[in-house]
Amino acid sequence: QVQLVESGGGSVQAGGSLRLSCAASGYTSSSFCMAWFRQAPGKEREGVAAIDSDGRKTYADSVKGRFTISRDKGKNSLYLQMNSLNPEDTAMYYCASDLRLWIAYDPLGDEQYKYWGQGTQVTVSS
């Protein structure tokens, strides 16, 4: 049974940094596609960053140059390093995974992912 558990959220001032973690269990996460999504109150869920089995990364334009997605195969975990945070980054952040090696079209589309974590809240104050 695939399970994803996020951690690392919190409150930070604008310009600060946070590192989110997603612990995967029930399968070898490094073998498959994984991604981070976020949803702010009153807004649709949006893809933030994705990584495939070959380590290729995709980022939303809004986070390019500020966020970095990575994975630790030994720990079966996914990470999102977030720097230069601003209030617009405030949202619930979710880890997602699908049992495919690659996603050829729209790797930041939420319909591409079958498994989801419960989310971790990130709040950025100005």
C-alpha atoms as one frame of an Amber mdcrd trajectory, in Angstrom:
protein
   0.000   0.000   0.000   1.495   3.293  -1.119   1.652   5.965   1.567   3.062
   9.480   1.383   3.627  11.602   4.482   4.712  15.223   4.228   6.527  17.237
   6.868   8.550  20.416   7.209   5.879  23.040   6.763   5.601  26.026   9.033
   5.520  29.787   9.243   8.301  31.946   7.885   8.843  35.559   6.981   9.183
  36.725   3.418  12.641  36.022   2.084  13.051  32.982   4.285  13.464  29.308
   3.448  11.805  25.995   4.260  12.538  22.423   3.302   9.617  20.069   2.845
  10.005  16.312   3.085   7.825  13.480   1.824   8.393  10.012   3.219   7.171
   7.269   0.910   6.331   3.731   1.910   4.853   0.681   0.239   7.000   1.016
  -2.870  10.394   2.260  -4.088   9.636   5.901  -4.745  12.875   6.655  -6.592
  11.765   4.368  -9.395   8.746   6.460 -10.273   7.471   9.963 -10.895   6.858
  12.215  -7.948   5.789  15.809  -7.580   4.893  18.626  -5.234   1.614  20.492
  -5.525   0.111  23.327  -3.554  -3.303  24.764  -2.955  -4.041  28.162  -1.479
  -7.464  29.003  -0.008  -9.941  29.746  -2.763  -7.536  28.692  -5.499  -7.094
  25.593  -7.595  -4.371  23.115  -6.836  -1.256  23.791  -8.885   1.803  21.775
  -9.687   5.016  23.180  -8.249   7.755  20.725  -9.195   8.081  17.203 -10.528
  10.838  14.625 -10.912  10.862  11.429 -12.961  12.730   8.133 -12.640  15.699
   9.547 -14.572  15.929  12.559 -12.299  14.595  15.019 -14.843  12.914  17.946
 -13.139  10.071  20.229 -14.111   9.193  23.461 -12.328   6.306  25.867 -12.441
   7.370  29.270 -13.755   6.381  30.869 -10.462   9.013  28.920  -8.513  11.865
  28.536 -11.000  15.143  29.630  -9.493  13.712  29.569  -5.967  12.537  25.992
  -5.369  14.494  22.769  -5.860  13.005  19.275  -5.955  15.210  16.337  -5.028
  15.015  12.762  -3.784  17.001  10.475  -1.524  16.826   6.920  -2.790  18.231
   5.470   0.412  15.576   7.163   2.523  12.799   6.656  -0.017  12.015  10.340
   0.324  11.241  13.390  -1.747  12.200  16.942  -0.829  11.348  20.494  -1.807
  13.844  23.175  -0.859  12.074  26.525  -0.944  14.119  29.733  -0.882  13.203
  33.389  -1.219   9.688  32.660  -0.080   7.016  35.299  -0.530   3.426  35.569
   0.735   2.127  34.207  -2.591   3.763  30.883  -1.703   1.390  30.461   1.244
  -0.547  27.232   0.692  -1.039  23.638   1.704   1.702  21.644   0.009   1.103
  18.077  -1.128   3.383  15.286  -2.215   2.125  13.099  -5.058   3.308  10.020
  -6.866   2.385   7.761  -9.719   3.708   4.331 -10.614   5.119   5.399 -13.959
   8.730   5.952 -14.905   8.041   9.074 -16.951   5.155  11.399 -17.636   5.558
  12.649 -21.173   2.806  15.245 -21.118   2.141  17.789 -18.375   4.094  16.336
 -15.439   2.677  19.155 -13.291  -0.909  18.185 -13.978  -2.607  16.775 -10.900
  -4.582  14.293 -12.970  -1.302  12.500 -13.671  -0.848  11.322 -10.088  -2.677
   8.562  -8.304  -1.231   8.751  -4.807  -1.334  11.788  -2.530  -0.201  12.745
   0.930  -2.252  14.670   3.479  -0.339  17.904   3.027   1.753  20.273   5.108
   0.931  23.945   5.589   3.337  26.684   4.550   2.603  30.249   5.653   4.753
  33.165   4.547   4.234  36.532   6.202   5.279  39.879   4.777
